[in-house]
PDB file of C-alpha atoms and ligand atoms in Angstrom:
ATOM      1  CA  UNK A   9       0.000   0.000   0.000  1.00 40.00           C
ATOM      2  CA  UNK A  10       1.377   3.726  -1.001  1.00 46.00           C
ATOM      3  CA  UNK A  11       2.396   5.806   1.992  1.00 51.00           C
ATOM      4  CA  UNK A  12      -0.229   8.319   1.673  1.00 51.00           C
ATOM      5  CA  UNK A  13      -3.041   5.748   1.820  1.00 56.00           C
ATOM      6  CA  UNK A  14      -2.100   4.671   5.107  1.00 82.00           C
ATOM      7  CA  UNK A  15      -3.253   8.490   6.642  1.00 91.00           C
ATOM      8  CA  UNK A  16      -6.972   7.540   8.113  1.00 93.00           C
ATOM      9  CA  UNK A  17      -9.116  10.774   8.432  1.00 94.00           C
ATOM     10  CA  UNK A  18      -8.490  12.215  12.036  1.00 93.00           C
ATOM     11  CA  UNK A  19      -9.336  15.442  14.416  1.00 94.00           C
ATOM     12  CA  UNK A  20      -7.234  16.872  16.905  1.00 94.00           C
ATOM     13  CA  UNK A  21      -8.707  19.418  19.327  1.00 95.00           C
ATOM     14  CA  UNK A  22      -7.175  23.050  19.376  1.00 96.00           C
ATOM     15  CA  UNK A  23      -7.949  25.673  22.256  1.00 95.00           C
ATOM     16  CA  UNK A  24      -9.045  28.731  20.646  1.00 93.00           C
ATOM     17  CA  UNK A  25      -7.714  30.852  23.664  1.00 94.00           C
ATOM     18  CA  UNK A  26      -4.265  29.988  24.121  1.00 95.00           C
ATOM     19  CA  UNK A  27      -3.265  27.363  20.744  1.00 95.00           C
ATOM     20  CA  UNK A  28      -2.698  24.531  22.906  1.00 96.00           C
ATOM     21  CA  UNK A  29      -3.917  21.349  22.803  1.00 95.00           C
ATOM     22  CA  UNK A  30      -3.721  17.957  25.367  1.00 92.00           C
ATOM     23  CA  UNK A  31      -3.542  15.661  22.924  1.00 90.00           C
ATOM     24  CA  UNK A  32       0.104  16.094  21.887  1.00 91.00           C
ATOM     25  CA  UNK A  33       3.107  18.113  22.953  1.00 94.00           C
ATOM     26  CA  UNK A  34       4.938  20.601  21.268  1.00 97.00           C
ATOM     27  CA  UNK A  35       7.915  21.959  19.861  1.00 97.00           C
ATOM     28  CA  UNK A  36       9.941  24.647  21.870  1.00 98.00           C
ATOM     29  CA  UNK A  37      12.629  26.911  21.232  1.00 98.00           C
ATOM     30  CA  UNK A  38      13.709  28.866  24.001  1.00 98.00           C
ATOM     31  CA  UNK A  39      16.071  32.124  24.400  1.00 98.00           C
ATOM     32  CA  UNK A  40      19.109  29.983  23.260  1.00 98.00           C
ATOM     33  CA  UNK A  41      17.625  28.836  20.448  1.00 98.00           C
ATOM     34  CA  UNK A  42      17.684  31.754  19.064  1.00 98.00           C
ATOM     35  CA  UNK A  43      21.545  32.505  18.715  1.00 97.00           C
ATOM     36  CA  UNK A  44      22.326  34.515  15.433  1.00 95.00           C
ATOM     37  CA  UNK A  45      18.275  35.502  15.037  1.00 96.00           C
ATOM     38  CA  UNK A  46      18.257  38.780  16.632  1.00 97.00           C
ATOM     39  CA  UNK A  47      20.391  41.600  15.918  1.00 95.00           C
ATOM     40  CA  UNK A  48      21.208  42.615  19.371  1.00 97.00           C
ATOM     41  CA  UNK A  49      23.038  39.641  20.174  1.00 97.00           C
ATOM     42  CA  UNK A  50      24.834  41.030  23.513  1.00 98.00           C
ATOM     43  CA  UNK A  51      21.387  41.558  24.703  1.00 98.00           C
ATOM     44  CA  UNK A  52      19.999  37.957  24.182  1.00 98.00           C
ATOM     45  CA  UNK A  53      23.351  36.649  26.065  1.00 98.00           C
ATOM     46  CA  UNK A  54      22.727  38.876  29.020  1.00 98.00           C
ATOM     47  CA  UNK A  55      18.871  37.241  28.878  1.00 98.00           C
ATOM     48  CA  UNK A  56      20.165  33.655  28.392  1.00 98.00           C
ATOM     49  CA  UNK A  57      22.319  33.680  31.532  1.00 98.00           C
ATOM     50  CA  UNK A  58      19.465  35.297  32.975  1.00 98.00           C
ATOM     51  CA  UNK A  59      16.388  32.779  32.494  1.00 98.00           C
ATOM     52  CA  UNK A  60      16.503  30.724  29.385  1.00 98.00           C
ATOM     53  CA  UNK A  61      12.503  31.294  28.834  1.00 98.00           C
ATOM     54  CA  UNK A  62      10.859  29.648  26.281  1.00 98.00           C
ATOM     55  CA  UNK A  63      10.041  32.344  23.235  1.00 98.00           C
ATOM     56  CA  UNK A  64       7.998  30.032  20.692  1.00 98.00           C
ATOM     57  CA  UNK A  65       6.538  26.458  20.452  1.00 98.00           C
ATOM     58  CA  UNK A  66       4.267  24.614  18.014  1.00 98.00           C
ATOM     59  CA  UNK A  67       2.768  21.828  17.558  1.00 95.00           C
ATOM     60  CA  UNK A  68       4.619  19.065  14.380  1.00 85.00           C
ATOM     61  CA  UNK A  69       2.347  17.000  13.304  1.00 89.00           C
ATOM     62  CA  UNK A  70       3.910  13.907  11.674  1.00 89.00           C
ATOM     63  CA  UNK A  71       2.542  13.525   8.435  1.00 92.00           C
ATOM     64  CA  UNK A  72       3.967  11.561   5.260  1.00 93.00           C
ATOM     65  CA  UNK A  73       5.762  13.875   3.593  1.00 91.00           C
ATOM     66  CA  UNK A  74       4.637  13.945   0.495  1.00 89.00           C
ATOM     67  CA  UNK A  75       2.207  16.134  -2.043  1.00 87.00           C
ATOM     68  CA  UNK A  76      -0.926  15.530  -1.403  1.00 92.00           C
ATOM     69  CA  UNK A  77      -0.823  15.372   2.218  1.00 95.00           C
ATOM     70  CA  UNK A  78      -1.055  18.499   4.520  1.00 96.00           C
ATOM     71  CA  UNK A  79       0.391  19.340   7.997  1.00 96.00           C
ATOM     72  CA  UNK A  80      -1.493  21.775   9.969  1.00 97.00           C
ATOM     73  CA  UNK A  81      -0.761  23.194  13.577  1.00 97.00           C
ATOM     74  CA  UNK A  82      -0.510  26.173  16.010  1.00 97.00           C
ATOM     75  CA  UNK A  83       2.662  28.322  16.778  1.00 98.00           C
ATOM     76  CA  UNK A  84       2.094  30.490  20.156  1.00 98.00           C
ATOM     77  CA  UNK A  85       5.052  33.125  20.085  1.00 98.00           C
ATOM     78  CA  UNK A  86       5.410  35.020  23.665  1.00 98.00           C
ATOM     79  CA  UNK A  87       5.975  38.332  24.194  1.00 98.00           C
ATOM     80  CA  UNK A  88       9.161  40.563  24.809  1.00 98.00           C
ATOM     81  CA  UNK A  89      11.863  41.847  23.389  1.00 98.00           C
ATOM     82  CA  UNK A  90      15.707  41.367  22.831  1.00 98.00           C
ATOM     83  CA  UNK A  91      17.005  44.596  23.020  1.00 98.00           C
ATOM     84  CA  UNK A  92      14.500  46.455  20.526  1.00 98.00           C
ATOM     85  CA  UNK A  93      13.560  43.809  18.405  1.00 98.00           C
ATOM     86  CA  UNK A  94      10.006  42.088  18.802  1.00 98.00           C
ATOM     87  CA  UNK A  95       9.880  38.383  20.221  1.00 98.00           C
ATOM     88  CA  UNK A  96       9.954  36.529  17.096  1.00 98.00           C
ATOM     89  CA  UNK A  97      10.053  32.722  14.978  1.00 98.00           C
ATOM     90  CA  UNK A  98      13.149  31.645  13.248  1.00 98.00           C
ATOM     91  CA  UNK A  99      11.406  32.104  10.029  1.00 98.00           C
ATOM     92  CA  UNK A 100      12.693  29.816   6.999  1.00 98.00           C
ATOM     93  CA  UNK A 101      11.879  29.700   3.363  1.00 98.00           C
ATOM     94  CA  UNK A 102      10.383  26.090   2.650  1.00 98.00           C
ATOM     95  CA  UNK A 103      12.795  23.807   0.929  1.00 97.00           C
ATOM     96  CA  UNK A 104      10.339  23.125  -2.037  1.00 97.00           C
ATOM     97  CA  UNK A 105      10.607  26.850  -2.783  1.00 98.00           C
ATOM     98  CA  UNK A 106       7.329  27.602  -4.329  1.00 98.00           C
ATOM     99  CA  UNK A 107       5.134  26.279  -1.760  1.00 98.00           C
ATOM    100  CA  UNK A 108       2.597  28.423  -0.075  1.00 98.00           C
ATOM    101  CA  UNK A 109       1.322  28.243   3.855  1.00 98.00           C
ATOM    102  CA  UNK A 110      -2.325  29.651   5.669  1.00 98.00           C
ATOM    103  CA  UNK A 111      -1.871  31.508   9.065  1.00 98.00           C
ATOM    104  CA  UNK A 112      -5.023  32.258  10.645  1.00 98.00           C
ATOM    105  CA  UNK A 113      -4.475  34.626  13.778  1.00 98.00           C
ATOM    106  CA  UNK A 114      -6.375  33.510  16.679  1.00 98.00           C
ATOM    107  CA  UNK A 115      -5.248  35.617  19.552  1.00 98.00           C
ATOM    108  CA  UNK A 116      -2.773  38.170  20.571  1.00 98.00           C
ATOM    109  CA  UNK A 117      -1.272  40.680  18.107  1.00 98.00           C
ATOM    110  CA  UNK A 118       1.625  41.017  15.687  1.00 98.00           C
ATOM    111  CA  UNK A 119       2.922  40.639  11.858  1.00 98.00           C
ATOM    112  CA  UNK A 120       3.764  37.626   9.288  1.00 98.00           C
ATOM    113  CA  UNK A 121       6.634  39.063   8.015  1.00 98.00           C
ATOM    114  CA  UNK A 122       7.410  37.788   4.599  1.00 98.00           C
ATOM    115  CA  UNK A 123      10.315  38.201   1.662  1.00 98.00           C
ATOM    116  CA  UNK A 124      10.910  36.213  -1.068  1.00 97.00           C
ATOM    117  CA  UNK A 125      14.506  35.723  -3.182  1.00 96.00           C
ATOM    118  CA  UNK A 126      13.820  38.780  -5.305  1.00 96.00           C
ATOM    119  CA  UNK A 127      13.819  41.228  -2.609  1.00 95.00           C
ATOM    120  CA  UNK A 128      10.003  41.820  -2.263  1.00 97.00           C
ATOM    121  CA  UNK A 129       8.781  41.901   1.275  1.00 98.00           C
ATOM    122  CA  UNK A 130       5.740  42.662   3.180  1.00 98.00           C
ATOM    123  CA  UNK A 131       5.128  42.781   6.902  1.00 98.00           C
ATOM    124  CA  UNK A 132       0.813  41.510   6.692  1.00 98.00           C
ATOM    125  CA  UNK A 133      -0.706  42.330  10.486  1.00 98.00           C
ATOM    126  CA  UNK A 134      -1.941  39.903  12.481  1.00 98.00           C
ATOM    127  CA  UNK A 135      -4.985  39.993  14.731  1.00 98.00           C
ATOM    128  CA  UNK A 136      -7.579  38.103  16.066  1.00 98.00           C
ATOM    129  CA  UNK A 137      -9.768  36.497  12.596  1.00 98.00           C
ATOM    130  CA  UNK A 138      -6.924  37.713  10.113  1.00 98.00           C
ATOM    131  CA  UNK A 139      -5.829  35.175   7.723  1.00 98.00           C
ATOM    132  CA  UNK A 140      -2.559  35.355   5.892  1.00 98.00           C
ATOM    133  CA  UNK A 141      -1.651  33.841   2.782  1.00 98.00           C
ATOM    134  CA  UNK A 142       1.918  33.450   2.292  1.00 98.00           C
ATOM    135  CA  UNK A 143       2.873  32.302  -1.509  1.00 98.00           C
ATOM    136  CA  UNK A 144       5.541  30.211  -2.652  1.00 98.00           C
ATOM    137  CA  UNK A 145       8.978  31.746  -2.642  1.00 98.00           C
ATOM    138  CA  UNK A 146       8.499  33.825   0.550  1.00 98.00           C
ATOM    139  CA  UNK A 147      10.535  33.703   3.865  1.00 98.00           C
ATOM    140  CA  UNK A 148       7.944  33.598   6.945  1.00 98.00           C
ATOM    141  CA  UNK A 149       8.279  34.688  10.330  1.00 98.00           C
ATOM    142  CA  UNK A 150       5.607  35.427  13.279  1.00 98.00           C
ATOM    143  CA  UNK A 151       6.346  38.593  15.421  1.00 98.00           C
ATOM    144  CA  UNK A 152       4.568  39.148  18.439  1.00 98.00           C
ATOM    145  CA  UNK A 153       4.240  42.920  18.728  1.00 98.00           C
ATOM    146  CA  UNK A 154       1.667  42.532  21.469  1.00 98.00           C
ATOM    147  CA  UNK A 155       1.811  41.813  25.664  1.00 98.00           C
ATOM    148  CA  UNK A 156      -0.193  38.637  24.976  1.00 98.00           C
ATOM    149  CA  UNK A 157       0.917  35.496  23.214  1.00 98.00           C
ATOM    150  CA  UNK A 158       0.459  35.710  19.758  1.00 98.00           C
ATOM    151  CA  UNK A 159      -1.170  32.705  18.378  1.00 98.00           C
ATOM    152  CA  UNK A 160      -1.604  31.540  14.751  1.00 98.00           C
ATOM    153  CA  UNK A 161      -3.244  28.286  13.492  1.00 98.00           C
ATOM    154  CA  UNK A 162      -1.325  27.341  10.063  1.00 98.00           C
ATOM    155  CA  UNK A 163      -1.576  24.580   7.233  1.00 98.00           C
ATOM    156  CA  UNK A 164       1.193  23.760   4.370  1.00 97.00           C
ATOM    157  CA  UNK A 165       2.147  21.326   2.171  1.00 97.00           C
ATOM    158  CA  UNK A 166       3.727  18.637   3.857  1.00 96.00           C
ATOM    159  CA  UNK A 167       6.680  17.656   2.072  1.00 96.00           C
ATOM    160  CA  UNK A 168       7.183  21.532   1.830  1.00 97.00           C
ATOM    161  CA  UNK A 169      10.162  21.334   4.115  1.00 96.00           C
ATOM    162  CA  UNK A 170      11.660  23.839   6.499  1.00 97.00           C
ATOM    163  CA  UNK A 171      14.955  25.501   4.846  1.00 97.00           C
ATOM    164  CA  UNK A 172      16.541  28.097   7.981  1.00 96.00           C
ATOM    165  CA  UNK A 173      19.854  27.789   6.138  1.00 94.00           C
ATOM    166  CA  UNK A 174      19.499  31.244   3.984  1.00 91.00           C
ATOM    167  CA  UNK A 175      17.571  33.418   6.578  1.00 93.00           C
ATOM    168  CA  UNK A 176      20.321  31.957   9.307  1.00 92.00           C
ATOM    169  CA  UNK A 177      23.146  33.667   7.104  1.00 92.00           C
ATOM    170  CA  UNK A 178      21.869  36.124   5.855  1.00 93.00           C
ATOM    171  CA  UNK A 179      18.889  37.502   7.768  1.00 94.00           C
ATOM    172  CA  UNK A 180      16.054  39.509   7.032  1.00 96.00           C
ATOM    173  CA  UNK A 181      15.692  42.470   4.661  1.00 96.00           C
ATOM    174  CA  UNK A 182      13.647  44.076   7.616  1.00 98.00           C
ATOM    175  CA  UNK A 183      13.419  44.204  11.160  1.00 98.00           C
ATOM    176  CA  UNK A 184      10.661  44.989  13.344  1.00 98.00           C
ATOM    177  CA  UNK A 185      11.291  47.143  16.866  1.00 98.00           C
ATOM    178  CA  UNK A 186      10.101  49.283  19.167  1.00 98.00           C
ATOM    179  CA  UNK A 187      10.849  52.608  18.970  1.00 97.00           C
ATOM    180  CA  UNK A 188       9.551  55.521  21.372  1.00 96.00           C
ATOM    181  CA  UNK A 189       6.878  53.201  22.455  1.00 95.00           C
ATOM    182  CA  UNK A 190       5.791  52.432  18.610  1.00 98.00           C
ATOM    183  CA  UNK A 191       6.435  49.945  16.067  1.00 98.00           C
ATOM    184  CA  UNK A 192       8.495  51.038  13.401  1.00 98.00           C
ATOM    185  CA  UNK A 193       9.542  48.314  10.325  1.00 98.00           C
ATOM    186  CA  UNK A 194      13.268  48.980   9.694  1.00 98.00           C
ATOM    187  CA  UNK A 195      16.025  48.097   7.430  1.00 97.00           C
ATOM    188  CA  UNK A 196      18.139  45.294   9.121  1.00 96.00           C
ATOM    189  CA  UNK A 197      21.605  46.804   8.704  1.00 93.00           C
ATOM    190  CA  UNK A 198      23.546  43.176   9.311  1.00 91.00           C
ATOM    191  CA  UNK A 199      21.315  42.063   6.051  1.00 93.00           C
ATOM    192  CA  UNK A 200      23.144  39.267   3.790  1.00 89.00           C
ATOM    193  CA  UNK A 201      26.581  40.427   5.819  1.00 77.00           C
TER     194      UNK A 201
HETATM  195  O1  F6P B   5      10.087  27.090  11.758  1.00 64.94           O
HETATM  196  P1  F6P B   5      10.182  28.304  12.591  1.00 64.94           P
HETATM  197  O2  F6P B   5      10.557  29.514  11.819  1.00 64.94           O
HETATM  198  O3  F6P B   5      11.022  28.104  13.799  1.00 64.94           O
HETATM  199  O4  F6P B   5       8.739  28.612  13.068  1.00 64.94           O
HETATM  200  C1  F6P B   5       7.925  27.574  13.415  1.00 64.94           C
HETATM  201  C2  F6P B   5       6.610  27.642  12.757  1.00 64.94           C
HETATM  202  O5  F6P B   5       6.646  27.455  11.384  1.00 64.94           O
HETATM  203  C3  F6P B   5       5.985  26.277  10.991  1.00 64.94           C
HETATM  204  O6  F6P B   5       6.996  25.412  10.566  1.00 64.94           O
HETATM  205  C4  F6P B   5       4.997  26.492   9.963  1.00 64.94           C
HETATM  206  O7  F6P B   5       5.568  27.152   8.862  1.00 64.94           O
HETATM  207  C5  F6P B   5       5.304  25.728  12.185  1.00 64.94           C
HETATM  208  O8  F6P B   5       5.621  24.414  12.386  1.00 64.94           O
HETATM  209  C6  F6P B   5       5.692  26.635  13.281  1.00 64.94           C
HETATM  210  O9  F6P B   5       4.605  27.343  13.687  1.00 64.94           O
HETATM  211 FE1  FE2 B   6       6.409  27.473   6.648  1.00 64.94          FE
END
């Protein structure tokens, strides 16, 4: 029998307040995780040897990864800041470049920032009942502007494929920060450095 036939029709059960759900645990990356992601990188050690607090986790579903199949999920991203810069995902392009992903914001409040290889980019804001479409060939990465967790329910491809390589080099066109008390979308000087 073919691996995708093997897949029986399922549910899992999400809360809609804070992402979670009993029925499986998830993925975390905490403060160290996070080396090389955030421009102030004096300010992240100085956290680190502080409390190594947890800044994301989802849930990874293990599906066959092929096309055909889909993976779907929640990412809760906490809130705070390393030095000016927003609490934030990794981000990654996926590895099968031109494949897209749904995020549907269920709580808290923030931005899917997105950039593909051709230097387009677009920071899409994310509040409660906002879907976001991000297409194939652009970077992703959840930002939690807000003082609440920022949670997102999301649904790709699932032989898509995480690539972290490019953005782990090079970084992202933009930053977001805080600035005065606002948030202000920035050119990330360290960018492809
Ligand atoms: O892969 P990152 O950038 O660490 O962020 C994790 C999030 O991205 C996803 O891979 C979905 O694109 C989820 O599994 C998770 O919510
Ligand atoms: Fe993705």
């Amino acid at each position: 029998m073919s691996q995708e036939l093997t897949v029986k029709p399922f549910s899992m059960y999400f809360d809609l307040i804070s992402g979670m759900s009993n029925e499986r645990s998830t993925t975390k990356r905490h403060l160290s995780n996070m080396r090389g992601m955030f421009s102030n990188g004096e300010a992240l050690e100085a956290m680190i040897e502080k409390e190594n607090s947890l800044m994301y986790e989802f849930f990874e579903l293990e599906m066959p990864e092929k096309d055909g199949h889909l993976l779907f999920g929640t990412s809760i991203v906490y809130p705070g800041k390393v030095g000016n810069e927003y609490f934030m995902t990794k981000g990654h392009f996926h590895t099968i470049l031109d494949t897209a992903e749904v995020y549907y914001c269920l709580g808290g409040k923030g931005y899917m920032l997105m950039e593909n290889p051709e230097g387009d980019w677009i920071a899409e804001e994310m509040t409660p009942g906002k879907a976001v479409y991000v297409p194939g060939r652009y970077a992703h990465r959840s930002i939690n502007v807000g003082d609440e967790p920022m949670i997102t329910f999301f649904v790709f491809r699932a032989d898509a494929g995480h690539d972290y390589g490019t953005i782990e080099t090079k970084g992202y066109r933009k930053l977001i920060v805080e600035n005065e008390g606002k948030v202000e979308i920035v050119d990330n000087p360290k960018w492809g450095v």
